[in-house]
């Protein structure tokens, strides 16, 4: 590691959650990179970064594995000079009966020698607020918000003190809203009092961004903080008041020259709408026929030939199809197998296109984005301005920078593809 090192290091328990907190830090004025997994100790991508977000995939794995990966990420971030560590999880507190929020928070606190650690999942901009220790999603309690039916992390109790206690060895307490409303000094005093009474983890109420900023201020000397991405709103100011942050606009990314493409592998309603909009505008689009793919026909080669035949226009290559067609294909070849085949095909397509000079990729679909990024060998992302809520423009680190807009299927308006292409072409949105 050269230079002064980064200020804030985040350990995120999934990929899109990592992008979310990275985006929040950029909005709050910090130059931020996101690494996919744990980088090598002296990876040049972290040079000049003011915040580093390590994206793990540890939300639903065994607690012991989540702890081991998180401690490895901590080692890396400490080695990179980070002075404050944020363990980022979902603002709906997605976790299983055994973890992994409690075990990871406790292991990180132990490694850092911190006796009491806050847990502040609130993210008011997305309707997630915490009051009297209870998490609300919009107007509904967590356990009545639909999250009680989540396939991997069903949240059946909105009382986060109870939920976190069930996963933790130490004692979980609460800092309530009246205390937060009194300001940072009162929060600090309440944390000290709770610590003296034996608490090791503290759920903190917050119903507004102002509350999160107060919590950030109150915890300016906590090496470890845990929460949703909202907690990142209040942290950069702790470094800004000491004049430690650069004045440069954190969201400015280098301009990436080259050809562009749109790849869509999501079957969500929103992506269907975006694909339909593209086709209605008579822009060139190649549909990946999954049955032909399953039959071993040269679908990727056809997609590449289609791209070659439209050198003067941006091309969309898509597997996206309406729900009834998707179900037919899934019934014929199995949902998982079909999904893997499509992801593999779009990954291969992305790599061939990169070899043909494509440098800007708009990708629709969470898993699809993962497959494309992996196939392109991308290890890290510099995070720029938001194109749509939850979708920042990014530029990959490494020798051949690529401009990437990676979106979850249901994000963005009907004209997202056009907006994203424009944003990537300008180096920022
Ligand atoms: P989202 O963000 O909308 O969930 P993902 O990319 O995460 O999108 O997931 C969509 C999944 O559906 C991927 O595994 C993708 O390969 C698969 N898929 C996309 N199109 C088809 C299709 N026409 N038939 C079968 N599976 C498909």
XYZ file of C-alpha atoms and ligand atoms in Angstrom:
456
model
C 0.000 0.000 0.000
C 1.331 3.370 -0.998
C 0.219 6.834 0.137
C -1.919 7.617 3.138
C -4.420 4.752 2.686
C -8.187 4.840 2.589
C -10.342 6.233 5.376
C -13.353 3.958 5.413
C -13.375 0.233 4.654
C -16.639 -1.655 4.208
C -17.319 -5.350 4.327
C -20.595 -6.020 2.503
C -22.381 -9.344 2.719
C -23.518 -9.307 -0.936
C -22.662 -7.758 -4.312
C -25.578 -5.380 -4.862
C -25.450 -4.323 -1.195
C -21.807 -3.426 -1.746
C -22.682 -1.275 -4.751
C -25.408 0.363 -2.702
C -23.104 1.488 0.153
C -20.377 2.428 -2.347
C -22.889 4.668 -4.097
C -23.910 6.232 -0.780
C -20.274 6.999 0.075
C -19.741 8.582 -3.350
C -22.841 10.733 -2.872
C -21.432 11.781 0.495
C -18.234 12.862 -1.298
C -15.778 9.991 -0.942
C -13.839 8.498 -3.864
C -14.834 4.856 -3.586
C -13.793 1.548 -5.146
C -15.630 -1.732 -4.828
C -13.693 -4.969 -5.039
C -15.354 -8.195 -6.015
C -14.079 -10.522 -3.316
C -10.880 -9.787 -1.400
C -8.103 -8.237 -3.512
C -4.355 -8.826 -3.186
C -2.777 -6.707 -0.441
C -1.169 -4.152 -2.775
C -3.695 -4.152 -5.605
C -3.235 -0.845 -7.468
C -7.009 -0.394 -7.673
C -7.048 0.905 -4.118
C -4.513 3.683 -4.737
C -6.162 7.082 -4.142
C -9.426 5.538 -2.930
C -10.917 7.279 0.099
C -13.245 4.362 0.766
C -12.967 0.698 -0.177
C -15.933 -1.663 -0.251
C -15.219 -5.395 -0.302
C -18.152 -7.316 -1.754
C -18.534 -10.765 -0.221
C -21.307 -13.289 -0.803
C -21.662 -14.206 2.845
C -25.264 -13.428 3.745
C -26.612 -16.968 3.783
C -23.510 -19.161 3.958
C -22.580 -21.043 7.162
C -21.828 -18.594 10.004
C -18.276 -19.942 10.441
C -17.484 -19.326 6.765
C -19.009 -15.844 6.886
C -16.843 -15.030 9.912
C -13.679 -16.364 8.233
C -14.301 -14.400 5.024
C -15.177 -11.227 6.915
C -12.017 -11.451 9.031
C -9.946 -11.921 5.861
C -11.627 -8.826 4.380
C -10.863 -6.950 7.612
C -7.187 -7.898 7.355
C -7.076 -6.543 3.837
C -8.842 -3.286 4.736
C -6.641 -2.678 7.772
C -3.611 -3.352 5.580
C -4.935 -0.737 3.157
C -4.910 1.793 5.990
C -8.675 2.013 6.643
C -9.332 3.735 9.935
C -13.016 2.983 10.226
C -14.675 -0.309 9.285
C -18.330 -0.696 8.342
C -19.933 -4.121 8.272
C -22.782 -3.605 5.802
C -25.849 -5.827 5.662
C -29.282 -5.379 4.188
C -31.572 -2.684 5.584
C -34.179 -5.407 6.090
C -31.669 -7.151 8.400
C -31.651 -10.255 6.164
C -30.238 -13.062 8.245
C -30.907 -16.625 9.298
C -31.560 -17.982 12.782
C -27.834 -18.556 13.269
C -26.480 -15.431 11.670
C -24.711 -14.040 10.007
C -25.063 -10.501 11.341
C -24.428 -11.337 15.020
C -21.502 -13.739 14.556
C -19.729 -11.517 12.011
C -20.248 -8.325 14.060
C -18.920 -10.043 17.196
C -15.899 -11.538 15.410
C -14.975 -8.182 13.827
C -15.405 -6.367 17.161
C -13.191 -8.913 18.900
C -10.509 -8.637 16.216
C -10.556 -4.842 16.562
C -10.677 -4.867 20.360
C -13.948 -2.923 20.461
C -16.258 -3.647 23.374
C -19.552 -2.249 22.155
C -20.740 -1.993 18.554
C -23.803 -0.344 17.079
C -26.189 -2.000 14.635
C -28.117 0.583 12.603
C -29.889 -0.960 9.613
C -32.261 1.979 9.033
C -32.396 3.347 5.462
C -35.167 5.965 5.414
C -34.699 6.807 1.702
C -35.862 3.269 0.936
C -38.587 3.283 3.580
C -36.694 1.199 6.156
C -36.900 2.785 9.608
C -36.244 1.519 13.123
C -38.357 2.659 16.077
C -38.212 1.171 19.575
C -35.994 -1.496 18.090
C -38.650 -2.546 15.581
C -37.900 -2.473 11.864
C -40.519 -1.072 9.514
C -40.598 -1.428 5.729
C -42.749 1.471 4.622
C -45.740 1.353 6.961
C -45.460 -2.380 7.664
C -43.540 -4.175 10.362
C -40.713 -6.269 8.889
C -42.549 -9.522 9.594
C -45.648 -8.280 7.725
C -43.774 -6.711 4.801
C -43.393 -9.813 2.641
C -39.930 -10.462 4.103
C -41.494 -13.179 6.301
C -41.753 -15.261 3.096
C -38.230 -14.713 1.775
C -36.910 -18.064 0.450
C -33.478 -17.812 2.130
C -33.812 -15.325 4.986
C -37.436 -15.269 6.200
C -37.758 -12.417 8.720
C -40.517 -13.453 11.113
C -39.833 -10.990 13.929
C -39.595 -7.196 13.582
C -37.993 -6.787 17.028
C -34.338 -6.486 16.052
C -33.061 -6.621 19.633
C -34.599 -10.092 19.874
C -33.470 -11.122 16.377
C -29.872 -10.029 16.955
C -29.807 -11.511 20.461
C -30.772 -14.923 19.065
C -27.681 -14.849 16.795
C -25.203 -13.400 19.276
C -23.148 -14.534 22.263
C -23.039 -11.114 23.953
C -25.883 -8.950 25.234
C -27.923 -6.842 22.811
C -29.366 -3.490 23.925
C -31.204 -0.536 22.394
C -30.487 3.174 21.909
C -33.951 4.624 21.411
C -35.200 7.449 19.229
C -35.681 10.083 21.989
C -31.958 9.697 22.759
C -31.003 10.036 19.077
C -33.199 13.127 18.743
C -31.293 14.780 21.598
C -28.091 14.648 19.542
C -24.686 12.989 19.222
C -23.502 13.762 22.778
C -26.536 11.991 24.254
C -26.098 9.006 21.958
C -22.463 8.755 22.995
C -23.416 8.880 26.680
C -26.106 6.227 26.172
C -23.614 3.950 24.419
C -21.193 4.320 27.335
C -23.946 3.611 29.846
C -25.109 0.511 27.948
C -21.535 -0.690 27.741
C -21.075 -0.232 31.508
C -24.201 -2.351 31.972
C -22.690 -5.152 29.907
C -24.162 -4.652 26.416
C -21.895 -5.569 23.489
C -24.240 -4.895 20.557
C -26.710 -2.010 20.338
C -29.604 -1.641 17.928
C -30.008 2.098 17.305
C -33.336 3.662 16.329
C -33.369 5.985 13.306
C -36.289 7.225 11.224
C -34.598 9.936 9.151
C -31.305 10.697 7.453
C -30.715 13.363 10.097
C -30.853 10.598 12.743
C -28.279 8.560 10.824
C -25.971 11.567 10.636
C -26.260 12.030 14.411
C -25.384 8.355 14.904
C -22.412 8.725 12.531
C -21.172 11.697 14.564
C -21.688 9.902 17.865
C -19.629 6.953 16.606
C -16.786 8.919 15.068
C -14.289 7.147 17.324
C -15.774 3.674 16.861
C -13.430 1.664 14.681
C -16.285 -0.701 13.819
C -19.806 0.275 12.869
C -22.468 -2.040 11.477
C -25.623 -1.230 9.562
C -27.387 -0.737 6.247
C -26.026 1.599 3.613
C -27.791 4.558 5.274
C -25.214 4.550 8.062
C -22.588 5.598 5.511
C -24.330 8.986 5.160
C -22.944 10.278 8.441
C -19.399 8.913 8.312
C -17.583 10.963 5.647
C -18.256 14.152 7.641
C -16.063 12.773 10.435
C -13.105 12.960 8.059
C -14.253 16.118 6.305
C -14.220 18.158 9.497
C -10.516 17.352 9.779
C -9.967 18.465 6.153
C -8.744 15.015 5.244
C -10.866 14.390 2.152
C -9.781 15.573 -1.297
C -11.858 18.327 -2.897
C -12.259 16.453 -6.179
C -15.784 15.435 -7.194
C -15.960 11.843 -5.964
C -18.413 10.818 -8.673
C -16.223 11.745 -11.652
C -15.028 8.666 -13.524
C -12.489 8.460 -16.343
C -14.062 8.554 -19.815
C -13.889 5.154 -21.483
C -13.682 5.250 -25.281
C -14.789 2.327 -27.452
C -17.887 0.535 -28.690
C -20.892 -0.205 -26.521
C -23.531 -2.919 -26.089
C -26.575 -3.752 -23.984
C -26.888 -7.288 -22.575
C -30.134 -8.334 -20.884
C -30.517 -11.591 -18.975
C -33.190 -10.586 -16.496
C -36.735 -11.844 -16.880
C -38.204 -9.148 -14.646
C -41.154 -7.005 -15.663
C -39.060 -3.851 -15.740
C -36.395 -5.341 -18.005
C -39.123 -6.683 -20.323
C -40.410 -3.119 -20.543
C -36.926 -1.760 -21.286
C -36.334 -4.374 -24.011
C -39.760 -3.633 -25.531
C -38.963 0.096 -25.577
C -35.693 -0.566 -27.406
C -37.387 -2.742 -30.045
C -40.261 -0.264 -30.525
C -37.659 2.389 -31.286
C -36.415 0.056 -34.064
C -32.985 -0.231 -32.575
C -31.117 -3.455 -33.451
C -31.794 -6.339 -31.053
C -30.775 -9.991 -31.130
C -32.882 -12.438 -29.120
C -31.118 -15.411 -27.581
C -33.342 -18.427 -28.237
C -32.856 -20.584 -25.145
C -34.261 -23.726 -26.797
C -31.703 -23.352 -29.616
C -29.024 -22.802 -26.997
C -30.113 -25.999 -25.217
C -29.970 -27.892 -28.523
C -26.313 -26.882 -28.891
C -26.842 -24.503 -31.814
C -24.223 -21.737 -32.294
C -26.278 -19.012 -30.636
C -23.329 -17.005 -29.283
C -21.682 -17.003 -32.723
C -24.962 -15.741 -34.233
C -25.168 -12.975 -31.652
C -21.610 -11.907 -32.490
C -22.366 -11.960 -36.254
C -25.406 -9.772 -35.534
C -23.156 -7.334 -33.664
C -20.646 -7.338 -36.572
C -23.452 -6.563 -39.022
C -24.406 -3.391 -37.116
C -21.091 -1.630 -36.678
C -22.644 1.851 -36.759
C -25.360 1.213 -34.159
C -25.529 0.038 -30.557
C -26.935 -3.476 -30.333
C -29.065 -5.129 -27.641
C -28.507 -8.845 -27.063
C -31.218 -10.255 -24.827
C -32.598 -13.455 -23.358
C -35.332 -11.527 -21.547
C -38.766 -12.919 -22.314
C -42.296 -12.495 -20.932
C -43.158 -14.633 -17.876
C -45.314 -17.193 -19.762
C -42.569 -17.892 -22.344
C -39.991 -18.076 -19.570
C -42.092 -20.658 -17.713
C -42.393 -22.817 -20.867
C -38.624 -22.843 -21.351
C -38.057 -23.547 -17.661
C -40.566 -26.435 -17.759
C -38.793 -27.894 -20.785
C -35.181 -27.711 -19.556
C -35.341 -26.823 -15.866
C -35.126 -23.305 -14.399
C -31.632 -23.680 -13.002
C -30.132 -25.255 -16.112
C -31.786 -22.663 -18.374
C -30.518 -19.853 -16.132
C -26.966 -21.156 -16.100
C -26.948 -21.626 -19.869
C -28.143 -18.089 -20.488
C -25.663 -16.623 -17.996
C -22.834 -18.613 -19.600
C -23.869 -17.517 -23.106
C -24.059 -13.832 -22.125
C -20.704 -14.117 -20.332
C -19.079 -15.594 -23.454
C -20.744 -12.972 -25.628
C -19.420 -10.177 -23.410
C -15.881 -11.540 -23.649
C -15.994 -11.892 -27.455
C -17.358 -8.377 -27.753
C -14.612 -7.011 -25.540
C -12.117 -8.659 -27.888
C -13.885 -6.762 -30.721
C -13.377 -3.395 -29.041
C -16.479 -3.066 -26.869
C -15.565 -1.096 -23.756
C -18.955 0.015 -22.427
C -21.481 -2.546 -21.199
C -25.003 -2.020 -19.917
C -26.128 -5.249 -18.242
C -29.611 -6.096 -16.925
C -30.016 -8.763 -14.227
C -28.272 -9.328 -10.889
C -27.019 -12.852 -11.543
C -26.412 -11.944 -15.166
C -24.230 -9.013 -14.072
C -22.258 -11.374 -11.831
C -21.693 -13.771 -14.736
C -20.659 -10.983 -17.127
C -18.292 -9.341 -14.647
C -16.687 -12.702 -13.893
C -16.327 -13.595 -17.569
C -14.726 -10.211 -18.267
C -12.268 -10.833 -15.411
C -13.330 -7.645 -13.597
C -11.930 -7.556 -10.058
C -12.894 -4.068 -8.970
C -15.137 -1.123 -9.805
C -14.717 2.594 -9.377
C -18.124 3.959 -8.459
C -19.573 7.054 -10.131
C -22.843 8.958 -10.108
C -26.228 7.258 -10.034
C -27.915 6.536 -13.364
C -31.077 5.380 -11.593
C -31.687 4.745 -7.875
C -29.429 1.834 -6.879
C -27.531 1.785 -10.203
C -24.316 3.828 -10.365
C -22.105 4.252 -13.414
C -18.878 2.330 -12.807
C -15.486 1.902 -14.427
C -13.528 -1.290 -13.846
C -10.082 -1.189 -12.333
C -7.251 -2.994 -14.086
C -5.252 -2.623 -17.292
C -8.140 -2.208 -19.770
C -10.822 -0.122 -18.051
C -14.413 -0.950 -18.975
C -17.420 1.271 -18.292
C -20.196 -0.811 -16.747
C -23.796 -0.175 -15.720
C -24.939 -3.243 -13.794
C -28.568 -3.255 -12.763
C -30.867 -5.551 -10.866
C -33.691 -6.655 -13.148
C -36.409 -4.512 -11.621
C -34.440 -1.249 -11.477
C -34.644 1.724 -13.822
C -37.388 3.306 -15.917
C -38.440 2.195 -19.425
C -35.683 4.313 -21.026
C -32.940 2.973 -18.735
C -30.812 1.493 -21.549
C -30.581 4.814 -23.406
C -29.890 6.707 -20.182
C -27.187 4.254 -19.136
C -25.471 4.322 -22.551
C -25.390 8.112 -22.419
C -24.061 8.092 -18.853
C -21.300 5.638 -19.704
C -20.351 7.549 -22.862
C -19.887 10.738 -20.851
C -17.795 9.132 -18.143
C -20.467 10.167 -15.672
C -24.226 10.573 -15.628
P -32.955 -10.354 -11.916
O -32.047 -9.294 -11.418
O -34.150 -9.824 -12.660
O -33.309 -11.394 -10.867
P -31.002 -12.219 -12.859
O -29.989 -12.049 -13.933
O -30.510 -12.189 -11.433
O -32.137 -11.130 -13.063
O -31.767 -13.593 -13.005
C -32.431 -13.950 -14.196
C -32.137 -15.422 -14.473
O -32.994 -15.856 -15.521
C -30.712 -15.644 -14.955
O -30.204 -16.832 -14.385
C -30.889 -15.783 -16.452
O -29.849 -16.557 -17.026
C -32.231 -16.470 -16.543
N -32.914 -16.256 -17.830
C -32.969 -15.114 -18.527
N -33.692 -15.267 -19.646
C -34.124 -16.539 -19.648
C -34.932 -17.291 -20.551
N -35.431 -16.758 -21.662
N -35.176 -18.571 -20.238
C -34.687 -19.102 -19.120
N -33.917 -18.459 -18.223
C -33.629 -17.171 -18.483
